[in-house]
CSV table of C-alpha atoms in Angstrom, one decimal:
chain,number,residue,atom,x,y,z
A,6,UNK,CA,27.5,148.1,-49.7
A,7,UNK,CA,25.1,146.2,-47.7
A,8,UNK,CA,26.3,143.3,-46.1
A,9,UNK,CA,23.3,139.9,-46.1
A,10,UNK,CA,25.1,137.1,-44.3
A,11,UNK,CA,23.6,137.2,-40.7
A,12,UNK,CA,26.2,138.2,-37.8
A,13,UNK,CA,27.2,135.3,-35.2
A,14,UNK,CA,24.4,135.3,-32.4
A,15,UNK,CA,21.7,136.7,-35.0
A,16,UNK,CA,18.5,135.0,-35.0
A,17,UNK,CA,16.5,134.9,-38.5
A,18,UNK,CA,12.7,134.9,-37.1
A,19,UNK,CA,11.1,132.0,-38.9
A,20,UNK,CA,9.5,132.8,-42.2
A,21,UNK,CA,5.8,131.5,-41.6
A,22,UNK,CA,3.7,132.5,-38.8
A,23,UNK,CA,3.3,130.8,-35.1
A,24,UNK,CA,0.7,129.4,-34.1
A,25,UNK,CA,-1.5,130.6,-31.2
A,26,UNK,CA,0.2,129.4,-27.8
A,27,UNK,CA,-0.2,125.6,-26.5
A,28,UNK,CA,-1.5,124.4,-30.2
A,29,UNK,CA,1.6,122.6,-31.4
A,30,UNK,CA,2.2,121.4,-26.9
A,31,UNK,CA,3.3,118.0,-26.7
A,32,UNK,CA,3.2,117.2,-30.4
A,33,UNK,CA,6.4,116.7,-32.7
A,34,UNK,CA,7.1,119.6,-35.0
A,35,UNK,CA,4.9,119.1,-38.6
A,36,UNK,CA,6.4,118.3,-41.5
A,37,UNK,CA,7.6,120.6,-44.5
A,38,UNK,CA,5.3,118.6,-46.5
A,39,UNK,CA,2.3,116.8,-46.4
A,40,UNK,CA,3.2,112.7,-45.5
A,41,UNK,CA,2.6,110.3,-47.6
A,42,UNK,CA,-0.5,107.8,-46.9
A,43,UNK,CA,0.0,104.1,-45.6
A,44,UNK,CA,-0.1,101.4,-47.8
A,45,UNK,CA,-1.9,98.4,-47.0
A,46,UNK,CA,-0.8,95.6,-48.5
A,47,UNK,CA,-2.7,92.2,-50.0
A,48,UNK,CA,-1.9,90.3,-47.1
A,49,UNK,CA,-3.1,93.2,-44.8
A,50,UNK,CA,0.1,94.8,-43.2
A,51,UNK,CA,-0.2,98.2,-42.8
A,52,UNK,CA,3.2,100.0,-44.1
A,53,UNK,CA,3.7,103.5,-43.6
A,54,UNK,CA,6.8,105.6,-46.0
A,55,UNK,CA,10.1,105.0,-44.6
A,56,UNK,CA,9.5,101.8,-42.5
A,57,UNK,CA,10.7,98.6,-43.7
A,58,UNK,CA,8.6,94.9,-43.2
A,59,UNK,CA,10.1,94.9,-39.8
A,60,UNK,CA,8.5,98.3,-39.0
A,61,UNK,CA,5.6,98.0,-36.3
A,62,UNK,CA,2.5,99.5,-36.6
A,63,UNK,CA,2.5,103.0,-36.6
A,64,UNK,CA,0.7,105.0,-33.8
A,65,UNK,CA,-2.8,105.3,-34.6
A,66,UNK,CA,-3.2,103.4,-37.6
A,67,UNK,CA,-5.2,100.1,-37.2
A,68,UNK,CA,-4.0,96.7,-37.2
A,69,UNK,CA,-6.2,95.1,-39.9
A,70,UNK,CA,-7.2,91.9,-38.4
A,71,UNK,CA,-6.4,88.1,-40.9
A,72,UNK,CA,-8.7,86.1,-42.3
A,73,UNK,CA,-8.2,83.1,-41.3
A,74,UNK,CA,-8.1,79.8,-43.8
A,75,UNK,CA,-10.0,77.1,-44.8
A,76,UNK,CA,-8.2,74.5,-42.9
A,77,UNK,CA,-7.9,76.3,-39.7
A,78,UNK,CA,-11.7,76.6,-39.5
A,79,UNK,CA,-12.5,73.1,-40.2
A,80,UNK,CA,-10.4,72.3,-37.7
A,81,UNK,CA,-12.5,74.7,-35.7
A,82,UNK,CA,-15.3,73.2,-36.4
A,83,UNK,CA,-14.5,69.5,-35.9
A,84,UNK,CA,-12.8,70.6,-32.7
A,85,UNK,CA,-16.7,71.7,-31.8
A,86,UNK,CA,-17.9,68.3,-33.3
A,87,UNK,CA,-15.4,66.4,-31.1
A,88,UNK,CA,-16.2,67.7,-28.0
A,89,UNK,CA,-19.8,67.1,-28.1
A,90,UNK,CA,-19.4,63.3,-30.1
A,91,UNK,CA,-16.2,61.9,-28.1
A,92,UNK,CA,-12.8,61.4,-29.2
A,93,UNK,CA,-13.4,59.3,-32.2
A,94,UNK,CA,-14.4,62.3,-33.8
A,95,UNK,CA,-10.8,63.7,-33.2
A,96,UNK,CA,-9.4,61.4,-36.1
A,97,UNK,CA,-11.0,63.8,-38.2
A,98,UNK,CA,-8.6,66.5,-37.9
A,99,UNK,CA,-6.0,64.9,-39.3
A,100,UNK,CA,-7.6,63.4,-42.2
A,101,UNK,CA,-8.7,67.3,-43.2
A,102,UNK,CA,-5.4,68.2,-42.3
A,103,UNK,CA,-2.6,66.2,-43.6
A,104,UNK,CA,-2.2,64.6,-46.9
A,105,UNK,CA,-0.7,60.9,-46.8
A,106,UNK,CA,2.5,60.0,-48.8
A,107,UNK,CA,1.0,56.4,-49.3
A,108,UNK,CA,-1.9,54.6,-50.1
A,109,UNK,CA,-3.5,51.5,-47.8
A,110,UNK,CA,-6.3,48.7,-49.4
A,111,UNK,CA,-8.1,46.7,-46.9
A,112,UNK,CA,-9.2,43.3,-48.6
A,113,UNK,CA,-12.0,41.9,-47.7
A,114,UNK,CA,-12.1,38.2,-46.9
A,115,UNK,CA,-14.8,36.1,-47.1
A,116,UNK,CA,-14.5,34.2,-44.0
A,117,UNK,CA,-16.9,31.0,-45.4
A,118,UNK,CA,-14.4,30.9,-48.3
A,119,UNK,CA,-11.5,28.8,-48.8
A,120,UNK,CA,-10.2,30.3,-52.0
A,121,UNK,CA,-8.9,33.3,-50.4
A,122,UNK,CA,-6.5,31.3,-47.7
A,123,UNK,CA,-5.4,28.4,-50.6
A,124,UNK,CA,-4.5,25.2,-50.1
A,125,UNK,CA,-3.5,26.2,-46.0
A,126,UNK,CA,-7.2,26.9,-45.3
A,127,UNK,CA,-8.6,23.9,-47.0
A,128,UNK,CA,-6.2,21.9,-44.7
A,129,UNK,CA,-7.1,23.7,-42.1
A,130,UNK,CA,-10.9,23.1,-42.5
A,131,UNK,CA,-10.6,19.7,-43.7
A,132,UNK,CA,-8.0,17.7,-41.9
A,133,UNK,CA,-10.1,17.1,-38.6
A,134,UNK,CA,-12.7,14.8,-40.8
A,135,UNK,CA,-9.9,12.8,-41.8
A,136,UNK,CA,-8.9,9.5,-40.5
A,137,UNK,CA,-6.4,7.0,-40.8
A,138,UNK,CA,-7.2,3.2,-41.0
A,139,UNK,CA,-5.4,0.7,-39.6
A,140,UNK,CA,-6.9,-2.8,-41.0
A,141,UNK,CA,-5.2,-6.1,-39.6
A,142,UNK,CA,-6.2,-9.6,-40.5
A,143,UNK,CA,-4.2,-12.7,-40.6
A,144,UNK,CA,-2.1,-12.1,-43.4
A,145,UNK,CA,-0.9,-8.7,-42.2
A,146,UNK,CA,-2.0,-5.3,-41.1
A,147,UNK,CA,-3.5,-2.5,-44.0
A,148,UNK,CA,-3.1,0.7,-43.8
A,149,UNK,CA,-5.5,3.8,-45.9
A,150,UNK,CA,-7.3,6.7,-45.4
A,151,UNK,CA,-10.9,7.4,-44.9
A,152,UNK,CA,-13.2,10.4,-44.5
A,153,UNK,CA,-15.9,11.0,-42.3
A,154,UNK,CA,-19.1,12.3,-43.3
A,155,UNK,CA,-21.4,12.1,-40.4
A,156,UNK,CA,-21.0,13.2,-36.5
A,157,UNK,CA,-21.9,10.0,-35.3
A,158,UNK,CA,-19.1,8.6,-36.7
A,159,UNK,CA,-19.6,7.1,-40.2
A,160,UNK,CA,-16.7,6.9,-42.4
A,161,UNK,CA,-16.4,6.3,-46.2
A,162,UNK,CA,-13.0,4.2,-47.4
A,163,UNK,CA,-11.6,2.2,-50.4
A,164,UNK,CA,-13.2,-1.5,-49.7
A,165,UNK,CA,-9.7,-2.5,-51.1
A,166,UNK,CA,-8.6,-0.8,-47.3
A,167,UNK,CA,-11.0,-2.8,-45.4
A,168,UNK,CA,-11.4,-5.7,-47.1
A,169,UNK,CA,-10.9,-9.2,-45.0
A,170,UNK,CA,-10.0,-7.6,-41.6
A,171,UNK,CA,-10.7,-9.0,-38.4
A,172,UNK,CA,-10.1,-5.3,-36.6
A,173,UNK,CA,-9.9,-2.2,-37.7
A,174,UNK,CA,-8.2,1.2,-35.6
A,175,UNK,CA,-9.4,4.6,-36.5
A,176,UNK,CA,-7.0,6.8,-35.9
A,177,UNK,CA,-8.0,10.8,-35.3
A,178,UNK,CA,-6.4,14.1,-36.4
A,179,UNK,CA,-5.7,15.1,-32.8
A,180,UNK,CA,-4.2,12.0,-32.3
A,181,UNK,CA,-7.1,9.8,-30.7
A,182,UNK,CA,-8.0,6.5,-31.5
A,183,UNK,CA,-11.0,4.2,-31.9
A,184,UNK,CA,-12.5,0.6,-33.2
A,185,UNK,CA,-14.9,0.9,-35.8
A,186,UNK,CA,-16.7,-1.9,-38.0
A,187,UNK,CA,-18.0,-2.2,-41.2
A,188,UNK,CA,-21.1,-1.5,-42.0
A,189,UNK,CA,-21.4,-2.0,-45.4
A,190,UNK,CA,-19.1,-2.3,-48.9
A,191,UNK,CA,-19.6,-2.6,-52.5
A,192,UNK,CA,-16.5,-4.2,-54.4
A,193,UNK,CA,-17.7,-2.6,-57.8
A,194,UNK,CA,-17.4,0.1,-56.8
A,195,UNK,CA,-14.3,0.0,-54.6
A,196,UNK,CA,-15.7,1.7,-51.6
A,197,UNK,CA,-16.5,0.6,-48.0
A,198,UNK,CA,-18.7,2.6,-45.2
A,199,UNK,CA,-17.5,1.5,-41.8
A,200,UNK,CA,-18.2,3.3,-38.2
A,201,UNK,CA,-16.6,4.3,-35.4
A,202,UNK,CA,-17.9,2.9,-32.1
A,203,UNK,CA,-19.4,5.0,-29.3
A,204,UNK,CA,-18.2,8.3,-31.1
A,205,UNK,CA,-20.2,11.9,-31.4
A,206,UNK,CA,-19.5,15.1,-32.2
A,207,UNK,CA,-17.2,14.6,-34.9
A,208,UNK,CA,-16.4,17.0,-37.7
A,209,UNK,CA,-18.1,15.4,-41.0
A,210,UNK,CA,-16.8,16.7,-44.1
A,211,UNK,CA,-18.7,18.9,-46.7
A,212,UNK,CA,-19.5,16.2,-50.0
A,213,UNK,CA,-19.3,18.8,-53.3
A,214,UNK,CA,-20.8,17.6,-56.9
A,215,UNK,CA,-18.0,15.6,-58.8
A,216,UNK,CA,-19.9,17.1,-62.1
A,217,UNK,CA,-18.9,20.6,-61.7
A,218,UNK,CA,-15.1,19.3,-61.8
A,219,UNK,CA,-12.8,20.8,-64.8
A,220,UNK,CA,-9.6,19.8,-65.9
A,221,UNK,CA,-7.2,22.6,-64.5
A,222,UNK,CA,-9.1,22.9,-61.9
A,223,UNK,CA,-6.6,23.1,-58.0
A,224,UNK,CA,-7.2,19.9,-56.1
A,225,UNK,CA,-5.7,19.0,-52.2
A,226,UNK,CA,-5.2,15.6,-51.2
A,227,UNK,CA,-5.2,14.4,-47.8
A,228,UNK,CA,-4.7,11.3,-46.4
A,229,UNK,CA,-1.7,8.9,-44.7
A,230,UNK,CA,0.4,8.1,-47.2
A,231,UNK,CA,3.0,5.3,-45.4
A,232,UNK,CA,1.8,5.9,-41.9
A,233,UNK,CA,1.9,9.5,-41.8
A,234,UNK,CA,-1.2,10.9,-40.5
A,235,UNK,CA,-2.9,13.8,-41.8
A,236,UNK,CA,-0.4,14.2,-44.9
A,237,UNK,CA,-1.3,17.3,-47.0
A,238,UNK,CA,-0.6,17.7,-50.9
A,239,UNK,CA,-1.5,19.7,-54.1
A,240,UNK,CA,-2.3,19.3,-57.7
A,241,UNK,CA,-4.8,20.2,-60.2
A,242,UNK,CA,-7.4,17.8,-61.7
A,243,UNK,CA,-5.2,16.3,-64.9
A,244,UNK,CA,-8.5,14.7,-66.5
A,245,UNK,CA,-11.5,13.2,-66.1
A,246,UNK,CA,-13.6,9.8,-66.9
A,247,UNK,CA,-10.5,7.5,-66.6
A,248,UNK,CA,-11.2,4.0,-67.0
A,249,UNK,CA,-9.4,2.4,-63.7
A,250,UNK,CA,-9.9,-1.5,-63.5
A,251,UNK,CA,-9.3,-2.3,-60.0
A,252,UNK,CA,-9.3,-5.7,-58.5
A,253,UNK,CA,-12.0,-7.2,-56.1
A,254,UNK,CA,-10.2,-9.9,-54.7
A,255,UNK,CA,-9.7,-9.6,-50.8
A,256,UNK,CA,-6.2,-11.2,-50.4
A,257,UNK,CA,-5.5,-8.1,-53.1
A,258,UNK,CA,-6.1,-5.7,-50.0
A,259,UNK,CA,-3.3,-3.1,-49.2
A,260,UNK,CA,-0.8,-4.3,-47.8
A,261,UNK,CA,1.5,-1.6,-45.3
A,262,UNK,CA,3.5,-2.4,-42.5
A,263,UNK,CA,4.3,-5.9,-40.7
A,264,UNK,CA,3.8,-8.6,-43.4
A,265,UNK,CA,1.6,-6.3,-45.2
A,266,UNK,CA,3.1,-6.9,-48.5
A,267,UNK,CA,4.4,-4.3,-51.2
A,268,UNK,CA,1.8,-1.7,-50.3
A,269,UNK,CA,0.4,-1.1,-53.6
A,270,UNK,CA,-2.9,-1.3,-54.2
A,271,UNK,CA,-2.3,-3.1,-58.4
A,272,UNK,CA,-4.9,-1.4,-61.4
A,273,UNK,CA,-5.1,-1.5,-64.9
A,274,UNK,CA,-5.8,1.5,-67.6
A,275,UNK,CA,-5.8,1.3,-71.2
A,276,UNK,CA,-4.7,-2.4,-71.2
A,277,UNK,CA,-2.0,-1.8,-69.0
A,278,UNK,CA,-1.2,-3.7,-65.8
A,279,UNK,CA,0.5,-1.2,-62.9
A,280,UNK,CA,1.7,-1.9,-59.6
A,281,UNK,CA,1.0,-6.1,-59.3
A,282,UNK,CA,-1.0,-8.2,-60.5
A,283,UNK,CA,-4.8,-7.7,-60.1
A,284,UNK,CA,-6.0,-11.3,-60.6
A,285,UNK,CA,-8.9,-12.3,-62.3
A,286,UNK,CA,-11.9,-10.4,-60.2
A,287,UNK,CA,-12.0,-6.7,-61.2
A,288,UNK,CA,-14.1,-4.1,-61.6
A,289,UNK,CA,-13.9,-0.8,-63.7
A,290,UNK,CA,-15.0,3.1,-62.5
A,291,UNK,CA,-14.5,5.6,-63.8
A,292,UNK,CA,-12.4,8.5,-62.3
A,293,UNK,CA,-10.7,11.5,-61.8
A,294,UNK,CA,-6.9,11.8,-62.7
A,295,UNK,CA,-4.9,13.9,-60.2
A,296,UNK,CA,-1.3,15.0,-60.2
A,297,UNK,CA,-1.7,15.9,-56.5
A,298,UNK,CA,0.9,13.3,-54.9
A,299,UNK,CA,-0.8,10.4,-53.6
A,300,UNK,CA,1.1,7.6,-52.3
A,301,UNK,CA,0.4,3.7,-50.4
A,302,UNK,CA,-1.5,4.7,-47.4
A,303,UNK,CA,-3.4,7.5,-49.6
A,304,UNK,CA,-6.2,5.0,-50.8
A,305,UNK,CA,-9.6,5.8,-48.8
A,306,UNK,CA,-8.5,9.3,-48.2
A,307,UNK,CA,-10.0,13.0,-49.7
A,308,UNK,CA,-9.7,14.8,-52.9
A,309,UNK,CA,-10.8,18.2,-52.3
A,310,UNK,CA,-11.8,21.3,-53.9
A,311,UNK,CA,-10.7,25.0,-53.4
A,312,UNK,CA,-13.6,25.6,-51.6
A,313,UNK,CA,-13.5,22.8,-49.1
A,314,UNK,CA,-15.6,20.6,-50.5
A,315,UNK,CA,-14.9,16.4,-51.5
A,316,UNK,CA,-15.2,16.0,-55.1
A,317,UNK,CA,-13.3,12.2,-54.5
A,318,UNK,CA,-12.0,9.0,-52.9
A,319,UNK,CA,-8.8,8.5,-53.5
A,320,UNK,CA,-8.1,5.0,-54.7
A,321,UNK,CA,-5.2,4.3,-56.9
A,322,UNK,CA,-1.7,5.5,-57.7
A,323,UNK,CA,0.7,4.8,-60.7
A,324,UNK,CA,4.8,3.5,-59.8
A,325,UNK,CA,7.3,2.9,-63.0
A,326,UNK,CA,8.5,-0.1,-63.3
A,327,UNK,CA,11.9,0.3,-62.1
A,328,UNK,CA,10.0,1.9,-58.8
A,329,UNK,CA,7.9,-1.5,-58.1
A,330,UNK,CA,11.6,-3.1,-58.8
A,331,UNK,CA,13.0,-1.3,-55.5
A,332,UNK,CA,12.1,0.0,-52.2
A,333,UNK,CA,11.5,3.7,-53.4
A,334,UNK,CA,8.2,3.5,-54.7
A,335,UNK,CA,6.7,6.6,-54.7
A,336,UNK,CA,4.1,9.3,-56.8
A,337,UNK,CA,5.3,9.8,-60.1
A,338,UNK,CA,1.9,12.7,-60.2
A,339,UNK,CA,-0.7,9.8,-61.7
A,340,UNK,CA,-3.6,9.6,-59.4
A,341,UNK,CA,-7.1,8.3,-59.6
A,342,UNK,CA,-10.1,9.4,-57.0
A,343,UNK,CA,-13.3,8.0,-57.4
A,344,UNK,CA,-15.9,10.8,-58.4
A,345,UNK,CA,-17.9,11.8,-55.1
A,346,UNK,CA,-21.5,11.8,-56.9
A,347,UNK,CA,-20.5,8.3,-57.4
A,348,UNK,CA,-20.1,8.5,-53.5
A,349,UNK,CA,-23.5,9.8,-52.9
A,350,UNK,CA,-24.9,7.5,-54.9
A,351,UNK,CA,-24.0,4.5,-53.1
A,352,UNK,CA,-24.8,5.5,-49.5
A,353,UNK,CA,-27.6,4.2,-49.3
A,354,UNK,CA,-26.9,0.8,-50.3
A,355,UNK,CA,-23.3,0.7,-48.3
A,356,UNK,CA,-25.5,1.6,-44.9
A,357,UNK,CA,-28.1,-1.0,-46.0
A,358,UNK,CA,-24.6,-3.7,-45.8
A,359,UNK,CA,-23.6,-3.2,-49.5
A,360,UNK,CA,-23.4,-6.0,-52.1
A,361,UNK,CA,-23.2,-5.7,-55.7
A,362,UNK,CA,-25.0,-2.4,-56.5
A,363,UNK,CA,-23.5,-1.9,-60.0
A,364,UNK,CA,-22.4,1.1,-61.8
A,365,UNK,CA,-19.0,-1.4,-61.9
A,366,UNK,CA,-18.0,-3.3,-64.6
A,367,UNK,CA,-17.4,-6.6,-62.8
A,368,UNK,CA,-15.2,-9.6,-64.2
A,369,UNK,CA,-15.9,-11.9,-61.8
């Protein structure tokens, strides 16, 4: 019997043949079998069988270089653009880049427009063409409001302000102060044009169109209601064409301060008597009803649109009863301007000295 299992220190010559001498030098020993290919996969790494993602490259495949992205060649190229244009250009990158979590609007103000900044930017353009008056004559001292219109120094007012001084003290939003005189008034009407002496370069105020009013409409008063120069408040326009009789009488002036009386100027609407007695010279106007707070000292001062603009003189306010009774008299939101068309109307005549121009209804 023939024994097959090889004897300790046998050697079983290999089964396929050798090849020539030096062929297989410096080379691993082949494979049983054929390898499997490399497998290149979508995002072009090269994996060869038996190597994991970690796995290098192995030796003489080729790395198979990335596309690169969008993004990262509009950077490139704005990068490019940047160098040549400047830095400004730079801002670009991060605008292609980077996606913001929030939203910004930029609104755009008209600067030449005071509906944008409310009732703070009509003070703030208006207040330097206001004035306050100080009238005295020998039965006391008057105070109002008045508005200039020119930069030489002319100055509309209540004639109820003015009327029967000896003197009268401008007074300045900056604090400054001047004499002025009158140059003309027109009881009927209520209104007085006096100016300032020696002035120039004063800020005049913008005159609108009283006709364009609405009820509704937002209204700013200024003026110095009890002294207190430059005195800012708001309403809306509460109606229109108000019958306001008035009195023409100069010792019915406004009385404010030392011996100035109670400091309401008296009128009458719809056969009622408010705030005195308004003797037996009136006249009647029509006006605009305000419940922007308008107080003694107010008369002679502006009424003013959103846009800046004087759409009236103001010239009377209501006080109850049991206000006129007691030292608290105060706006109750019943004001009357005079319309500023009815202004404009009258210039003429005021700087020609004034008199009776009508458009009043006079009982005198």
């Amino acid at each position: 019997m023939t024994e097959n299992t090889p004897r300790s220190g046998d050697y079983e010559a290999p089964q396929h043949p050798q090849p020539p001498y030096g062929a297989w030098s410096g080379y691993p020993t082949p494979p049983a079998h054929a390898p499997q290919e490399p497998v290149t996969t979508p995002s072009g790494v090269t994996v060869w069988p038996g190597s994991g993602p970690a796995a290098g490259p192995q030796p003489g495949s080729a790395r198979r270089k990335r596309r690169p992205s969008r993004s990262a060649l509009l950077i490139a190229a704005v990068a490019v653009v940047s160098a040549l244009v400047g830095g400004g250009a730079a801002a670009l990158v991060t605008d292609a880049t980077q996606k913001s979590d929030s939203s910004t609007t930029t609104t755009v103000v008209n600067a030449t427009s005071s509906k944008v900044g409310g009732v703070s930017a009509v003070a703030t353009a208006v207040s330097p063409s206001i004035v306050e008056i100080s009238a005295t004559s020998n039965s006391g001292q008057s105070t109002g409001s008045g508005v200039i219109i020119t930069s030489g120094g002319e100055i509309i007012t209540n004639n109820h302000v003015i009327s029967g001084a000896d003197t009268i003290k401008v007074t300045f939003s900056d604090g400054s102060k001047k004499s002025a005189t009158v140059v003309g008034t027109d009881k009927n009407k209520d209104l007085a044009l006096i100016k300032v002496e020696g002035a120039g370069g004063l800020k005049a105020a913008t005159l609108g169109d009283s006709s364009g009013v609405r009820v509704g409409d937002q209204v700013v008063a200024i003026g110095s209601p009890e002294g207190l120069t430059g005195t800012v408040t708001s309403g809306i326009v509460s109606a229109l064409d108000r019958d306001v009789t008035v009195s023409t009488d100069e010792s019915q002036g406004q009385g404010q301060g030392p011996g100035g009386g109670s400091g309401e100027w008296p009128f009458e609407f719809g056969g009622g008597r408010y705030n005195g007695d308004v003797g037996s010279s009136t006249t009647t106007y029509k006006a605009i009803q305000t419940d922007a707070s308008l107080n003694p000292g107010n008369s002679g001062g502006a009424l003013i649109n959103m846009s800046g603009q004087i759409i009236g003189i103001n010239s009377a306010m209501y006080s109850s009863a049991a206000q006129q009774s007691s030292s608290s008299a105060g706006s109750i939101g019943l004001g009357f301007s005079i319309p500023v068309n009815t202004v404009k109307a009258d210039l003429d005549n005021l700087r020609n000295g004034g008199g009776d121009s009508g458009g009043g209804t006079s009982n005198s």
